[in-house]
Amino acid sequence: MTCSSDGICINLHRSMNFRSNMSEQIKFIIQELNKEPFNKKFNLISFDSLRTDILLQILNDVFSEVDSKMKMDVRAEDPEQMVLKSLNFLRILKYKPPETMEMSEFRQGLVTGEKSVIYHILEWILRRMPELKKRAYLAQFLMKVELPPDIEGDADIRELYDQYENVIEEFKEVHKQYEALKSSGFSTQEIRKDLEHMEEERDQLIKKIERLKMKVESHPNVDAMLSVAKSLREERDLADSLNRQKMEQRNALTHAEQKIQRLNQQLKELKLSSLGATPETLVQKLEESIKVNSYLVKEKLPKEMASQRKYISDLQKIVSQPALSHADLEQINKKIQDVNNEIHEFIENRMRNNNPIDDKLSLFRQQVSILAHKKERAAEDLNSARAQLVNLQAQLETRKSDSKGSEGEYLKGDEFKRYVNKLRGKSNIYKKKRQEMAELKTECGILSRTVDILQQKESALTKTLV
């Protein structure tokens, strides 16, 4: 075969490869549809000549095999509703359209029963039937209900939704346990064999016990020995129990000592803070502390929780949706650009109008926004400082316990000052000695060099005399 140009050859090869792939795809679909539970009797010619409504009905039959709730008569169903149900079902199954096909083209092909679209879906599902059945089953319990924004802030609804999410998490754990048991490999036959083996071991143990009883009963002091053995076992059990209680009491004592140290430290801090303080200043400090904590509990933390919940909800929506194609991303970017342009136009129109009242209101809003941001930053700094304080206190307790364990009681007050002065004196002595050693080393080097020079002169004089 010859080609008039390279481009024609490439197109011809591509067309041949596409037809070959299409033929293999149709063969696989026919092979699967002719099996249980579909029991069709198609061949290449009969399947390829199917009408659109029959092809869509076959697609729906495959859907209903994955999930029985999808079963319907496509001729009696509204086309738009049918396409919405199919798209939602494919989204649950995490189906991805061909990369070479636009999303709008894919939706249109699903409406019109385009063969390339239907064939691709059929092949994808028939190759993953067990996996997709499991996914469709789990989706009934794991696909969360989306709350409308107008009722999302309601406390009762929020509480019910939290309970709903907790039930979903419990279902996940139970399903994991079920899958683990299912894949553990235990079968009824193996369990029956294990039971038979355990019964044999039980019979052997019974026989062994009977033989030991016969040996023991022939002993003259059997009752006394059994009584002593029983007492020994009871005393050992009692000793183990006392050891456990001893360890528990030691741990409780350690915790109590740590708590006492912490309370003493708090007492010292309170005494220092109360020096020179009046009842009015103490009340003022308490009021300020209450205001800060109230702001954190009633305003800052609920906002952060709502923001995190919205972020998680957005992530769940993204995960549940099929992967976006390049065309979908371009369309979203275009919408974002259009919205940004509208915002800029709105701002320009407001600036052109230049209403003095609006200017004053915007100034007040800006000042309120600045104060709110300062308040949030101060709250964040306070939380950070509190966390740092807790961390430093924990480190201090650790250092104290380490110093106690290694050297007994740690030094306090005047003792620590005397210890520091003693160390400072030893450090000064060490520095002087080190300086003397350096001077001695220098003098030793000079003397060694002098000895070398004198030896050289001696050898030279000796040669001249000889």
Coordinates of C-alpha atoms in Angstrom, one line a residue:
M1 CA 0.0 0.0 0.0
T2 CA 1.4 3.4 -0.9
C3 CA 0.4 6.8 0.4
S4 CA 0.4 10.1 -1.5
S5 CA 1.5 12.0 1.6
D6 CA 2.6 11.4 5.2
G7 CA -0.6 13.1 6.6
I8 CA -2.9 10.8 4.6
C9 CA -1.0 7.8 5.9
I10 CA -1.3 8.9 9.5
N11 CA -5.0 9.5 9.2
L12 CA -5.5 6.2 7.5
H13 CA -3.6 4.3 10.3
R14 CA -5.6 6.1 13.0
S15 CA -8.9 5.2 11.3
M16 CA -7.8 1.6 11.1
N17 CA -6.8 1.5 14.8
F18 CA -10.0 3.2 15.8
R19 CA -12.1 0.6 13.9
S20 CA -10.0 -2.2 15.4
N21 CA -10.5 -0.9 18.9
M22 CA -14.2 -0.4 18.3
S23 CA -14.6 -3.9 17.0
E24 CA -12.8 -5.4 20.1
Q25 CA -15.0 -3.2 22.3
I26 CA -18.3 -4.5 20.7
K27 CA -17.0 -8.1 20.9
F28 CA -16.4 -7.8 24.6
I29 CA -19.8 -6.2 25.2
I30 CA -21.7 -8.9 23.2
Q31 CA -19.7 -11.6 25.1
E32 CA -20.7 -10.2 28.5
L33 CA -24.4 -9.5 27.5
N34 CA -24.8 -13.1 26.3
K35 CA -23.8 -14.4 29.7
E36 CA -25.8 -14.6 33.0
P37 CA -27.8 -12.6 34.1
F38 CA -28.6 -10.8 30.8
N39 CA -28.8 -13.9 28.6
K40 CA -28.9 -12.0 25.3
K41 CA -28.3 -13.6 22.0
F42 CA -26.5 -10.9 20.1
N43 CA -23.9 -11.1 17.4
L44 CA -21.9 -8.3 15.8
I45 CA -24.5 -7.6 13.1
S46 CA -27.6 -7.8 15.3
F47 CA -26.0 -5.7 18.1
D48 CA -24.7 -3.0 15.7
S49 CA -28.1 -2.6 14.1
L50 CA -30.0 -2.0 17.4
R51 CA -32.3 1.0 17.5
T52 CA -31.5 3.9 19.8
D53 CA -34.3 3.2 22.3
I54 CA -33.3 -0.5 22.6
L55 CA -29.7 0.4 23.1
L56 CA -30.7 2.8 25.9
Q57 CA -32.9 0.1 27.4
I58 CA -29.9 -2.3 27.4
L59 CA -27.8 0.4 29.1
N60 CA -30.5 0.8 31.8
D61 CA -30.7 -3.0 32.2
V62 CA -26.9 -3.0 33.0
F63 CA -27.5 -0.1 35.4
S64 CA -30.3 -2.0 37.2
E65 CA -28.0 -5.1 37.5
V66 CA -25.5 -2.8 39.4
D67 CA -28.4 -1.2 41.4
S68 CA -31.9 -2.4 41.2
K69 CA -33.3 1.1 42.0
M70 CA -32.2 2.2 38.5
K71 CA -34.6 -0.2 36.7
M72 CA -37.1 1.6 34.4
D73 CA -38.7 1.6 31.0
V74 CA -36.9 4.2 28.9
R75 CA -39.8 4.5 26.5
A76 CA -42.1 5.6 29.3
E77 CA -39.5 7.8 31.1
D78 CA -39.0 11.5 30.5
P79 CA -35.7 11.9 28.5
E80 CA -34.4 14.7 30.6
Q81 CA -35.2 12.9 33.9
M82 CA -33.7 9.7 32.6
V83 CA -30.4 11.5 31.6
L84 CA -30.3 13.2 35.0
K85 CA -30.7 9.9 36.8
S86 CA -28.1 8.3 34.5
L87 CA -25.6 11.1 35.0
N88 CA -26.1 11.0 38.8
F89 CA -25.7 7.2 38.8
L90 CA -22.5 7.5 36.8
R91 CA -21.2 10.1 39.1
I92 CA -21.7 7.8 42.1
L93 CA -19.9 5.0 40.2
K94 CA -17.0 7.5 39.5
Y95 CA -17.3 7.0 35.8
K96 CA -15.1 9.3 33.6
P97 CA -16.0 10.1 30.0
P98 CA -13.4 9.7 27.3
E99 CA -10.7 12.4 27.4
T100 CA -11.2 13.2 23.7
M101 CA -14.9 14.0 24.3
E102 CA -16.3 17.2 25.6
M103 CA -18.8 17.0 28.6
S104 CA -21.6 18.7 26.6
E105 CA -21.0 16.2 23.7
F106 CA -21.1 13.3 26.2
R107 CA -24.5 14.5 27.7
Q108 CA -25.9 15.0 24.2
G109 CA -24.8 11.5 23.2
L110 CA -26.4 10.0 26.3
V111 CA -29.7 11.8 25.4
T112 CA -29.6 10.7 21.7
G113 CA -28.2 7.2 22.4
E114 CA -24.9 7.8 20.5
K115 CA -23.2 4.5 20.0
S116 CA -19.7 5.6 20.9
V117 CA -21.0 7.0 24.2
I118 CA -23.2 4.0 25.1
Y119 CA -20.5 1.5 24.1
H120 CA -17.9 3.2 26.2
I121 CA -20.2 3.2 29.3
L122 CA -21.2 -0.5 28.7
E123 CA -17.6 -1.7 28.4
W124 CA -16.5 0.3 31.5
I125 CA -19.3 -1.1 33.7
L126 CA -19.1 -4.7 32.4
R127 CA -15.4 -4.9 33.1
R128 CA -16.0 -3.8 36.8
M129 CA -19.3 -5.3 37.7
P130 CA -18.5 -6.7 41.2
E131 CA -16.6 -3.6 42.2
L132 CA -19.4 -1.3 41.0
K133 CA -22.1 -3.3 42.7
K134 CA -20.2 -2.8 46.0
R135 CA -19.7 0.9 45.3
A136 CA -23.4 1.4 44.5
Y137 CA -24.4 -0.4 47.7
L138 CA -22.1 1.7 49.8
A139 CA -23.3 4.9 48.1
Q140 CA -26.8 4.4 49.6
F141 CA -25.4 4.9 53.1
L142 CA -22.3 7.1 52.5
M143 CA -23.7 9.8 50.1
K144 CA -24.4 12.6 52.5
V145 CA -27.5 14.8 52.3
E146 CA -26.6 18.4 51.5
L147 CA -28.1 21.0 53.9
P148 CA -29.5 24.2 52.4
P149 CA -27.6 27.3 53.5
D150 CA -30.7 28.9 55.1
I151 CA -31.1 26.0 57.6
E152 CA -27.5 25.0 58.0
G153 CA -27.0 27.4 61.0
D154 CA -30.0 26.0 62.9
A155 CA -28.8 24.4 66.2
D156 CA -31.3 21.5 66.2
I157 CA -30.7 20.7 62.5
R158 CA -26.9 20.9 63.1
E159 CA -27.2 18.5 66.0
L160 CA -29.2 16.0 63.9
Y161 CA -26.7 16.3 61.1
D162 CA -23.8 15.6 63.5
Q163 CA -25.7 12.5 64.7
Y164 CA -26.2 11.5 61.0
E165 CA -22.5 11.9 60.3
N166 CA -21.6 9.8 63.4
V167 CA -23.9 7.0 62.2
I168 CA -22.2 7.1 58.8
E169 CA -18.8 6.8 60.5
E170 CA -20.1 3.9 62.5
F171 CA -21.4 2.2 59.3
K172 CA -17.9 2.6 57.8
E173 CA -16.3 0.9 60.8
V174 CA -18.8 -1.9 60.8
H175 CA -18.4 -2.4 57.0
K176 CA -14.6 -2.5 57.4
Q177 CA -14.9 -5.2 60.1
Y178 CA -17.3 -7.1 57.8
E179 CA -14.8 -6.9 54.9
A180 CA -12.0 -8.0 57.2
L181 CA -13.9 -11.0 58.4
K182 CA -15.0 -11.8 54.9
S183 CA -11.4 -11.7 53.6
S184 CA -9.9 -13.5 56.6
G185 CA -10.4 -16.8 54.8
F186 CA -12.5 -18.6 57.5
S187 CA -15.1 -20.9 56.1
T188 CA -17.7 -23.2 57.7
Q189 CA -15.7 -26.2 56.7
E190 CA -12.5 -24.9 58.3
I191 CA -14.4 -23.9 61.5
R192 CA -15.9 -27.4 61.7
K193 CA -12.4 -28.9 61.3
D194 CA -11.1 -26.7 64.1
L195 CA -14.0 -27.7 66.4
E196 CA -13.3 -31.4 65.7
H197 CA -9.7 -30.9 66.5
M198 CA -10.5 -29.0 69.7
E199 CA -12.9 -31.8 70.8
E200 CA -10.1 -34.4 70.2
E201 CA -7.7 -32.2 72.3
R202 CA -10.4 -32.0 75.0
D203 CA -10.8 -35.8 75.1
Q204 CA -7.0 -36.2 75.4
L205 CA -6.9 -33.7 78.3
I206 CA -9.8 -35.5 80.1
K207 CA -7.9 -38.8 79.8
K208 CA -4.7 -37.2 81.0
I209 CA -6.5 -35.7 84.0
E210 CA -8.0 -39.1 84.8
R211 CA -4.5 -40.7 84.8
L212 CA -3.1 -37.9 87.0
K213 CA -6.0 -38.3 89.4
M214 CA -5.3 -42.1 89.7
K215 CA -1.7 -41.4 90.5
V216 CA -2.4 -38.7 93.0
E217 CA -5.2 -40.6 94.8
S218 CA -2.7 -43.5 95.5
H219 CA -0.5 -41.0 97.4
P220 CA -0.8 -41.3 101.2
N221 CA -1.0 -37.5 102.0
V222 CA -3.0 -36.4 99.0
D223 CA -5.5 -34.2 100.8
A224 CA -2.8 -32.2 102.7
M225 CA -0.8 -31.8 99.4
L226 CA -3.8 -30.5 97.5
S227 CA -4.6 -28.1 100.3
V228 CA -1.0 -26.8 100.3
A229 CA -1.1 -26.4 96.5
K230 CA -4.4 -24.5 96.7
S231 CA -3.0 -22.2 99.3
L232 CA 0.2 -21.6 97.2
R233 CA -1.9 -20.7 94.2
E234 CA -4.1 -18.3 96.2
E235 CA -1.0 -16.7 97.7
R236 CA 0.5 -16.2 94.3
D237 CA -2.7 -14.7 93.0
L238 CA -2.8 -12.4 96.0
A239 CA 0.8 -11.4 95.4
D240 CA 0.1 -10.5 91.8
S241 CA -2.9 -8.5 92.8
L242 CA -0.9 -6.6 95.5
N243 CA 1.9 -5.8 92.9
R244 CA -0.7 -4.4 90.5
Q245 CA -2.2 -2.3 93.3
K246 CA 1.3 -1.1 94.3
M247 CA 2.0 0.0 90.7
E248 CA -1.4 1.8 90.5
Q249 CA -0.7 3.6 93.9
R250 CA 2.7 4.7 92.7
N251 CA 1.3 6.1 89.5
A252 CA -1.5 7.8 91.5
L253 CA 1.2 9.3 93.9
T254 CA 3.2 10.6 90.9
H255 CA 0.2 12.2 89.4
A256 CA -0.8 13.7 92.8
E257 CA 2.7 15.2 93.3
Q258 CA 2.6 16.7 89.8
K259 CA -0.8 18.2 90.5
I260 CA 0.5 19.6 93.8
Q261 CA 3.5 21.2 92.1
R262 CA 1.2 22.7 89.5
L263 CA -1.1 24.1 92.1
N264 CA 1.8 25.5 94.1
Q265 CA 3.0 27.2 91.0
Q266 CA -0.4 28.7 90.3
L267 CA -0.6 29.8 93.9
K268 CA 2.8 31.6 93.6
E269 CA 1.7 33.3 90.4
L270 CA -1.6 34.4 92.0
K271 CA 0.3 35.7 95.1
L272 CA 2.7 37.7 92.8
S273 CA -0.1 39.0 90.7
S274 CA -2.0 40.1 93.9
L275 CA 0.8 42.1 95.3
G276 CA -0.3 45.7 95.4
A277 CA -3.6 44.8 93.8
T278 CA -6.9 46.2 94.9
P279 CA -10.3 44.5 94.7
E280 CA -11.2 46.8 91.9
T281 CA -8.2 45.8 89.8
L282 CA -8.8 42.1 90.4
V283 CA -12.4 42.5 89.4
Q284 CA -11.3 44.4 86.3
K285 CA -8.9 41.6 85.3
L286 CA -11.5 39.0 85.8
E287 CA -14.0 40.9 83.7
E288 CA -11.4 41.3 80.9
S289 CA -10.6 37.6 81.1
I290 CA -14.3 36.7 80.9
K291 CA -14.8 39.0 77.9
V292 CA -11.8 37.4 76.1
N293 CA -13.1 33.9 76.8
S294 CA -16.6 34.8 75.8
Y295 CA -15.4 36.2 72.5
L296 CA -13.4 33.1 71.8
V297 CA -16.3 30.7 72.7
K298 CA -19.2 32.6 71.1
E299 CA -17.7 34.3 68.1
K300 CA -14.2 33.1 67.0
L301 CA -14.5 29.3 67.6
P302 CA -18.0 29.0 66.0
K303 CA -16.7 30.9 62.9
E304 CA -13.7 28.7 62.6
M305 CA -15.8 25.6 63.0
A306 CA -18.3 26.8 60.4
S307 CA -15.4 27.6 58.0
Q308 CA -13.9 24.1 58.5
R309 CA -17.2 22.4 58.0
K310 CA -17.8 24.3 54.8
Y311 CA -14.3 23.5 53.6
I312 CA -14.9 19.7 54.4
S313 CA -18.3 19.9 52.6
D314 CA -16.7 21.4 49.6
L315 CA -14.0 18.7 49.5
Q316 CA -16.6 16.0 49.8
K317 CA -18.5 17.5 46.9
I318 CA -15.3 17.6 44.8
V319 CA -14.5 14.0 45.7
S320 CA -18.0 12.7 44.9
Q321 CA -18.0 14.4 41.5
P322 CA -16.3 12.8 38.4
A323 CA -12.9 14.2 37.4
L324 CA -13.1 17.5 35.5
S325 CA -11.8 17.6 32.0
H326 CA -9.8 20.4 30.5
A327 CA -12.9 21.9 28.9
D328 CA -14.7 21.9 32.3
L329 CA -11.8 23.8 33.9
E330 CA -11.7 26.3 31.1
Q331 CA -15.5 26.9 31.5
I332 CA -15.1 27.4 35.3
N333 CA -12.2 29.8 34.8
K334 CA -14.3 31.7 32.3
K335 CA -17.2 32.0 34.9
I336 CA -14.7 33.2 37.5
Q337 CA -13.3 35.8 35.1
D338 CA -16.8 37.0 34.2
V339 CA -17.7 37.4 37.9
N340 CA -14.5 39.3 38.5
N341 CA -15.3 41.6 35.6
E342 CA -18.8 42.3 37.0
I343 CA -17.3 43.1 40.4
H344 CA -14.8 45.5 38.9
E345 CA -17.6 47.2 36.9
F346 CA -19.7 47.5 40.1
I347 CA -16.9 49.1 42.0
E348 CA -16.2 51.6 39.1
N349 CA -19.9 52.5 39.0
R350 CA -19.9 53.2 42.8
M351 CA -16.8 55.3 42.5
R352 CA -18.3 57.3 39.7
N353 CA -21.5 58.0 41.6
N354 CA -19.4 59.2 44.6
N355 CA -22.3 59.6 47.1
P356 CA -21.0 61.3 50.3
I357 CA -23.3 59.2 52.5
D358 CA -22.0 56.0 50.9
D359 CA -18.4 57.2 51.4
K360 CA -19.0 57.7 55.1
L361 CA -20.7 54.3 55.4
S362 CA -17.8 52.7 53.6
L363 CA -15.3 54.5 55.9
F364 CA -17.2 53.2 58.9
R365 CA -17.4 49.7 57.5
Q366 CA -13.7 49.8 56.8
Q367 CA -12.9 50.9 60.4
V368 CA -15.2 48.2 61.8
S369 CA -13.4 45.6 59.5
I370 CA -10.0 46.8 60.7
L371 CA -11.0 46.6 64.3
A372 CA -12.5 43.1 63.8
H373 CA -9.3 41.9 62.1
K374 CA -7.3 43.4 65.0
K375 CA -9.5 41.6 67.4
E376 CA -9.1 38.3 65.6
R377 CA -5.3 38.7 65.5
A378 CA -5.2 39.5 69.2
A379 CA -7.3 36.4 69.9
E380 CA -5.0 34.3 67.8
D381 CA -1.9 35.8 69.5
L382 CA -3.6 35.0 72.9
N383 CA -4.3 31.4 71.9
S384 CA -0.7 31.0 70.6
A385 CA 0.6 32.5 73.9
R386 CA -1.6 30.2 76.0
A387 CA -0.4 27.2 74.0
Q388 CA 3.2 28.3 74.4
L389 CA 2.7 28.7 78.1
V390 CA 1.2 25.2 78.5
N391 CA 4.1 23.8 76.5
L392 CA 6.7 25.7 78.6
Q393 CA 5.0 24.6 81.8
A394 CA 5.1 21.0 80.6
Q395 CA 8.8 21.3 79.8
L396 CA 9.4 22.9 83.2
E397 CA 7.7 20.0 85.0
T398 CA 9.7 17.5 82.9
R399 CA 13.0 19.2 83.8
K400 CA 12.0 19.3 87.4
S401 CA 11.1 15.6 87.5
D402 CA 14.4 14.8 85.6
S403 CA 16.5 16.8 88.1
K404 CA 14.8 15.1 91.0
G405 CA 15.3 11.7 89.6
S406 CA 19.0 12.2 88.8
E407 CA 20.3 14.4 91.6
G408 CA 17.6 14.5 94.3
E409 CA 15.9 17.8 95.1
Y410 CA 16.6 20.6 92.7
L411 CA 18.2 23.8 93.9
K412 CA 16.1 26.7 95.0
G413 CA 16.7 30.4 95.7
D414 CA 19.9 31.1 97.7
E415 CA 21.2 27.6 97.1
F416 CA 21.1 28.1 93.4
K417 CA 22.8 31.5 93.7
R418 CA 25.6 30.0 95.7
Y419 CA 25.9 27.2 93.2
V420 CA 26.2 29.7 90.4
N421 CA 28.8 31.7 92.2
K422 CA 30.8 28.6 92.9
L423 CA 30.7 27.7 89.2
R424 CA 31.7 31.2 88.3
G425 CA 34.8 31.0 90.6
K426 CA 35.8 27.6 89.1
S427 CA 35.4 29.0 85.6
N428 CA 37.7 31.9 86.4
I429 CA 40.3 29.5 87.8
Y430 CA 40.0 27.4 84.7
K431 CA 40.5 30.3 82.4
K432 CA 43.7 31.4 84.3
K433 CA 45.1 27.9 84.2
R434 CA 44.3 27.6 80.6
Q435 CA 46.1 30.9 79.9
E436 CA 49.2 29.7 81.9
M437 CA 49.2 26.5 79.9
A438 CA 49.2 28.5 76.7
E439 CA 52.1 30.6 77.8
L440 CA 54.1 27.6 78.9
K441 CA 53.4 25.9 75.5
T442 CA 54.7 29.0 73.7
E443 CA 57.8 29.2 75.9
C444 CA 58.4 25.5 75.3
G445 CA 58.2 26.0 71.6
I446 CA 60.7 28.9 71.8
L447 CA 63.1 26.8 73.9
S448 CA 62.8 23.9 71.5
R449 CA 63.7 26.1 68.6
T450 CA 66.7 27.5 70.5
V451 CA 67.9 24.0 71.2
D452 CA 67.7 23.2 67.5
I453 CA 69.7 26.3 66.5
L454 CA 72.4 25.6 69.1
Q455 CA 72.7 22.0 68.0
Q456 CA 73.2 23.2 64.4
K457 CA 75.9 25.7 65.5
E458 CA 77.6 23.0 67.5
S459 CA 77.7 20.6 64.5
A460 CA 79.1 23.4 62.3
L461 CA 81.8 24.3 64.8
T462 CA 82.7 20.7 65.2
K463 CA 83.2 20.3 61.4
T464 CA 85.4 23.4 61.2
L465 CA 87.6 22.2 64.1
V466 CA 88.1 18.8 62.5

